[in-house]
Amino acid sequence: MATKLAIDDLKQALKRLPDWTLAPEREAITRSFHFVDFDAAFAFMTRCALMAAKMDHHPEWFNVYNRVEVTLATHDANGVTQKDIDLAAAMDGYAVAVGRKV
């Protein structure tokens, strides 16, 4: 089982992930991604899904057209773990690769 990050460690990790924030309603991190169109959003989600499956760690997400809302938390740790930080960093990279809308 993954270990929940201490709040100081989580704050340090979020400094390296400036577009991610703490979720207001629970111990999780969240980010909204915007793409040029649905195809780019779907390509992003596909890449993320393959990485998540490899990590055995799956995001909570919501997609409408060119927008993907993501929430990451490790349920069995009841909070954010290094797995969430690693997946968030990978997602940031995938967003750039598929043409994230600024």
JSON list of C-alpha atoms in Angstrom, two decimals:
[
{"chain": "A", "resi": 1, "resn": "MET", "atom": "CA", "xyz": [0.00, 0.00, 0.00]},
{"chain": "A", "resi": 2, "resn": "ALA", "atom": "CA", "xyz": [1.22, 3.50, -0.84]},
{"chain": "A", "resi": 3, "resn": "THR", "atom": "CA", "xyz": [1.84, 5.94, 2.00]},
{"chain": "A", "resi": 4, "resn": "LYS", "atom": "CA", "xyz": [-0.03, 9.23, 2.13]},
{"chain": "A", "resi": 5, "resn": "LEU", "atom": "CA", "xyz": [2.28, 12.23, 1.77]},
{"chain": "A", "resi": 6, "resn": "ALA", "atom": "CA", "xyz": [2.72, 14.52, 4.75]},
{"chain": "A", "resi": 7, "resn": "ILE", "atom": "CA", "xyz": [1.31, 18.00, 4.08]},
{"chain": "A", "resi": 8, "resn": "ASP", "atom": "CA", "xyz": [4.79, 19.57, 3.86]},
{"chain": "A", "resi": 9, "resn": "ASP", "atom": "CA", "xyz": [5.89, 16.95, 1.33]},
{"chain": "A", "resi": 10, "resn": "LEU", "atom": "CA", "xyz": [2.70, 17.49, -0.65]},
{"chain": "A", "resi": 11, "resn": "LYS", "atom": "CA", "xyz": [3.23, 21.26, -0.72]},
{"chain": "A", "resi": 12, "resn": "GLN", "atom": "CA", "xyz": [6.80, 20.74, -1.96]},
{"chain": "A", "resi": 13, "resn": "ALA", "atom": "CA", "xyz": [5.59, 18.38, -4.68]},
{"chain": "A", "resi": 14, "resn": "LEU", "atom": "CA", "xyz": [2.95, 20.88, -5.82]},
{"chain": "A", "resi": 15, "resn": "LYS", "atom": "CA", "xyz": [5.67, 23.49, -6.31]},
{"chain": "A", "resi": 16, "resn": "ARG", "atom": "CA", "xyz": [6.95, 21.25, -9.12]},
{"chain": "A", "resi": 17, "resn": "LEU", "atom": "CA", "xyz": [3.39, 20.90, -10.47]},
{"chain": "A", "resi": 18, "resn": "PRO", "atom": "CA", "xyz": [2.22, 24.54, -10.56]},
{"chain": "A", "resi": 19, "resn": "ASP", "atom": "CA", "xyz": [-1.01, 23.86, -12.48]},
{"chain": "A", "resi": 20, "resn": "TRP", "atom": "CA", "xyz": [-2.24, 21.34, -9.90]},
{"chain": "A", "resi": 21, "resn": "THR", "atom": "CA", "xyz": [-4.07, 22.41, -6.75]},
{"chain": "A", "resi": 22, "resn": "LEU", "atom": "CA", "xyz": [-5.45, 20.77, -3.64]},
{"chain": "A", "resi": 23, "resn": "ALA", "atom": "CA", "xyz": [-9.05, 19.73, -4.09]},
{"chain": "A", "resi": 24, "resn": "PRO", "atom": "CA", "xyz": [-11.30, 21.82, -1.87]},
{"chain": "A", "resi": 25, "resn": "GLU", "atom": "CA", "xyz": [-13.58, 19.00, -0.71]},
{"chain": "A", "resi": 26, "resn": "ARG", "atom": "CA", "xyz": [-11.12, 16.18, 0.02]},
{"chain": "A", "resi": 27, "resn": "GLU", "atom": "CA", "xyz": [-7.48, 15.13, 0.19]},
{"chain": "A", "resi": 28, "resn": "ALA", "atom": "CA", "xyz": [-6.69, 15.03, -3.52]},
{"chain": "A", "resi": 29, "resn": "ILE", "atom": "CA", "xyz": [-5.05, 17.11, -6.24]},
{"chain": "A", "resi": 30, "resn": "THR", "atom": "CA", "xyz": [-6.88, 18.46, -9.24]},
{"chain": "A", "resi": 31, "resn": "ARG", "atom": "CA", "xyz": [-6.26, 20.12, -12.56]},
{"chain": "A", "resi": 32, "resn": "SER", "atom": "CA", "xyz": [-8.21, 21.21, -15.62]},
{"chain": "A", "resi": 33, "resn": "PHE", "atom": "CA", "xyz": [-6.69, 20.58, -19.05]},
{"chain": "A", "resi": 34, "resn": "HIS", "atom": "CA", "xyz": [-7.89, 22.36, -22.19]},
{"chain": "A", "resi": 35, "resn": "PHE", "atom": "CA", "xyz": [-7.02, 21.22, -25.70]},
{"chain": "A", "resi": 36, "resn": "VAL", "atom": "CA", "xyz": [-7.54, 22.51, -29.21]},
{"chain": "A", "resi": 37, "resn": "ASP", "atom": "CA", "xyz": [-10.32, 20.01, -29.92]},
{"chain": "A", "resi": 38, "resn": "PHE", "atom": "CA", "xyz": [-11.88, 16.71, -28.90]},
{"chain": "A", "resi": 39, "resn": "ASP", "atom": "CA", "xyz": [-9.30, 14.64, -30.81]},
{"chain": "A", "resi": 40, "resn": "ALA", "atom": "CA", "xyz": [-6.44, 16.18, -28.81]},
{"chain": "A", "resi": 41, "resn": "ALA", "atom": "CA", "xyz": [-8.32, 15.68, -25.54]},
{"chain": "A", "resi": 42, "resn": "PHE", "atom": "CA", "xyz": [-9.00, 12.05, -26.43]},
{"chain": "A", "resi": 43, "resn": "ALA", "atom": "CA", "xyz": [-5.35, 11.48, -27.43]},
{"chain": "A", "resi": 44, "resn": "PHE", "atom": "CA", "xyz": [-4.32, 12.90, -24.04]},
{"chain": "A", "resi": 45, "resn": "MET", "atom": "CA", "xyz": [-6.74, 10.63, -22.20]},
{"chain": "A", "resi": 46, "resn": "THR", "atom": "CA", "xyz": [-5.53, 7.60, -24.15]},
{"chain": "A", "resi": 47, "resn": "ARG", "atom": "CA", "xyz": [-1.91, 8.24, -23.24]},
{"chain": "A", "resi": 48, "resn": "CYS", "atom": "CA", "xyz": [-2.86, 8.83, -19.62]},
{"chain": "A", "resi": 49, "resn": "ALA", "atom": "CA", "xyz": [-4.96, 5.66, -19.52]},
{"chain": "A", "resi": 50, "resn": "LEU", "atom": "CA", "xyz": [-2.07, 3.55, -20.77]},
{"chain": "A", "resi": 51, "resn": "MET", "atom": "CA", "xyz": [0.29, 5.03, -18.15]},
{"chain": "A", "resi": 52, "resn": "ALA", "atom": "CA", "xyz": [-2.31, 4.65, -15.39]},
{"chain": "A", "resi": 53, "resn": "ALA", "atom": "CA", "xyz": [-2.82, 0.99, -16.28]},
{"chain": "A", "resi": 54, "resn": "LYS", "atom": "CA", "xyz": [0.93, 0.43, -16.22]},
{"chain": "A", "resi": 55, "resn": "MET", "atom": "CA", "xyz": [1.11, 2.10, -12.79]},
{"chain": "A", "resi": 56, "resn": "ASP", "atom": "CA", "xyz": [-2.04, 0.32, -11.56]},
{"chain": "A", "resi": 57, "resn": "HIS", "atom": "CA", "xyz": [-3.25, 3.76, -10.50]},
{"chain": "A", "resi": 58, "resn": "HIS", "atom": "CA", "xyz": [-6.27, 5.31, -12.13]},
{"chain": "A", "resi": 59, "resn": "PRO", "atom": "CA", "xyz": [-7.47, 8.91, -12.33]},
{"chain": "A", "resi": 60, "resn": "GLU", "atom": "CA", "xyz": [-10.90, 10.28, -11.69]},
{"chain": "A", "resi": 61, "resn": "TRP", "atom": "CA", "xyz": [-11.69, 12.38, -14.73]},
{"chain": "A", "resi": 62, "resn": "PHE", "atom": "CA", "xyz": [-14.43, 14.07, -16.64]},
{"chain": "A", "resi": 63, "resn": "ASN", "atom": "CA", "xyz": [-14.32, 15.00, -20.32]},
{"chain": "A", "resi": 64, "resn": "VAL", "atom": "CA", "xyz": [-16.45, 17.35, -22.35]},
{"chain": "A", "resi": 65, "resn": "TYR", "atom": "CA", "xyz": [-15.27, 18.17, -25.87]},
{"chain": "A", "resi": 66, "resn": "ASN", "atom": "CA", "xyz": [-11.81, 19.76, -25.44]},
{"chain": "A", "resi": 67, "resn": "ARG", "atom": "CA", "xyz": [-11.72, 19.86, -21.63]},
{"chain": "A", "resi": 68, "resn": "VAL", "atom": "CA", "xyz": [-10.51, 17.15, -19.24]},
{"chain": "A", "resi": 69, "resn": "GLU", "atom": "CA", "xyz": [-10.96, 17.66, -15.48]},
{"chain": "A", "resi": 70, "resn": "VAL", "atom": "CA", "xyz": [-8.70, 15.39, -13.42]},
{"chain": "A", "resi": 71, "resn": "THR", "atom": "CA", "xyz": [-8.67, 14.50, -9.73]},
{"chain": "A", "resi": 72, "resn": "LEU", "atom": "CA", "xyz": [-5.93, 12.29, -8.30]},
{"chain": "A", "resi": 73, "resn": "ALA", "atom": "CA", "xyz": [-5.92, 10.55, -4.92]},
{"chain": "A", "resi": 74, "resn": "THR", "atom": "CA", "xyz": [-4.90, 7.16, -3.66]},
{"chain": "A", "resi": 75, "resn": "HIS", "atom": "CA", "xyz": [-8.07, 5.74, -2.18]},
{"chain": "A", "resi": 76, "resn": "ASP", "atom": "CA", "xyz": [-6.48, 3.05, -0.02]},
{"chain": "A", "resi": 77, "resn": "ALA", "atom": "CA", "xyz": [-4.15, 5.69, 1.51]},
{"chain": "A", "resi": 78, "resn": "ASN", "atom": "CA", "xyz": [-7.05, 8.15, 1.94]},
{"chain": "A", "resi": 79, "resn": "GLY", "atom": "CA", "xyz": [-5.06, 10.98, 0.37]},
{"chain": "A", "resi": 80, "resn": "VAL", "atom": "CA", "xyz": [-2.28, 11.93, -2.02]},
{"chain": "A", "resi": 81, "resn": "THR", "atom": "CA", "xyz": [0.72, 9.63, -2.44]},
{"chain": "A", "resi": 82, "resn": "GLN", "atom": "CA", "xyz": [3.80, 9.64, -4.62]},
{"chain": "A", "resi": 83, "resn": "LYS", "atom": "CA", "xyz": [1.80, 7.66, -7.18]},
{"chain": "A", "resi": 84, "resn": "ASP", "atom": "CA", "xyz": [-0.48, 10.67, -7.63]},
{"chain": "A", "resi": 85, "resn": "ILE", "atom": "CA", "xyz": [2.47, 13.04, -8.00]},
{"chain": "A", "resi": 86, "resn": "ASP", "atom": "CA", "xyz": [4.10, 10.76, -10.57]},
{"chain": "A", "resi": 87, "resn": "LEU", "atom": "CA", "xyz": [0.88, 10.42, -12.58]},
{"chain": "A", "resi": 88, "resn": "ALA", "atom": "CA", "xyz": [0.28, 14.19, -12.43]},
{"chain": "A", "resi": 89, "resn": "ALA", "atom": "CA", "xyz": [3.79, 14.84, -13.80]},
{"chain": "A", "resi": 90, "resn": "ALA", "atom": "CA", "xyz": [3.22, 12.32, -16.60]},
{"chain": "A", "resi": 91, "resn": "MET", "atom": "CA", "xyz": [-0.12, 13.96, -17.45]},
{"chain": "A", "resi": 92, "resn": "ASP", "atom": "CA", "xyz": [1.53, 17.36, -17.67]},
{"chain": "A", "resi": 93, "resn": "GLY", "atom": "CA", "xyz": [4.01, 15.94, -20.17]},
{"chain": "A", "resi": 94, "resn": "TYR", "atom": "CA", "xyz": [1.30, 14.26, -22.23]},
{"chain": "A", "resi": 95, "resn": "ALA", "atom": "CA", "xyz": [-0.70, 17.48, -22.35]},
{"chain": "A", "resi": 96, "resn": "VAL", "atom": "CA", "xyz": [2.24, 19.28, -23.93]},
{"chain": "A", "resi": 97, "resn": "ALA", "atom": "CA", "xyz": [2.85, 16.40, -26.35]},
{"chain": "A", "resi": 98, "resn": "VAL", "atom": "CA", "xyz": [-0.70, 16.40, -27.76]},
{"chain": "A", "resi": 99, "resn": "GLY", "atom": "CA", "xyz": [-1.05, 20.16, -28.05]},
{"chain": "A", "resi": 100, "resn": "ARG", "atom": "CA", "xyz": [-2.58, 21.58, -24.93]},
{"chain": "A", "resi": 101, "resn": "LYS", "atom": "CA", "xyz": [-4.49, 24.82, -25.47]},
{"chain": "A", "resi": 102, "resn": "VAL", "atom": "CA", "xyz": [-2.96, 27.69, -23.50]}
]
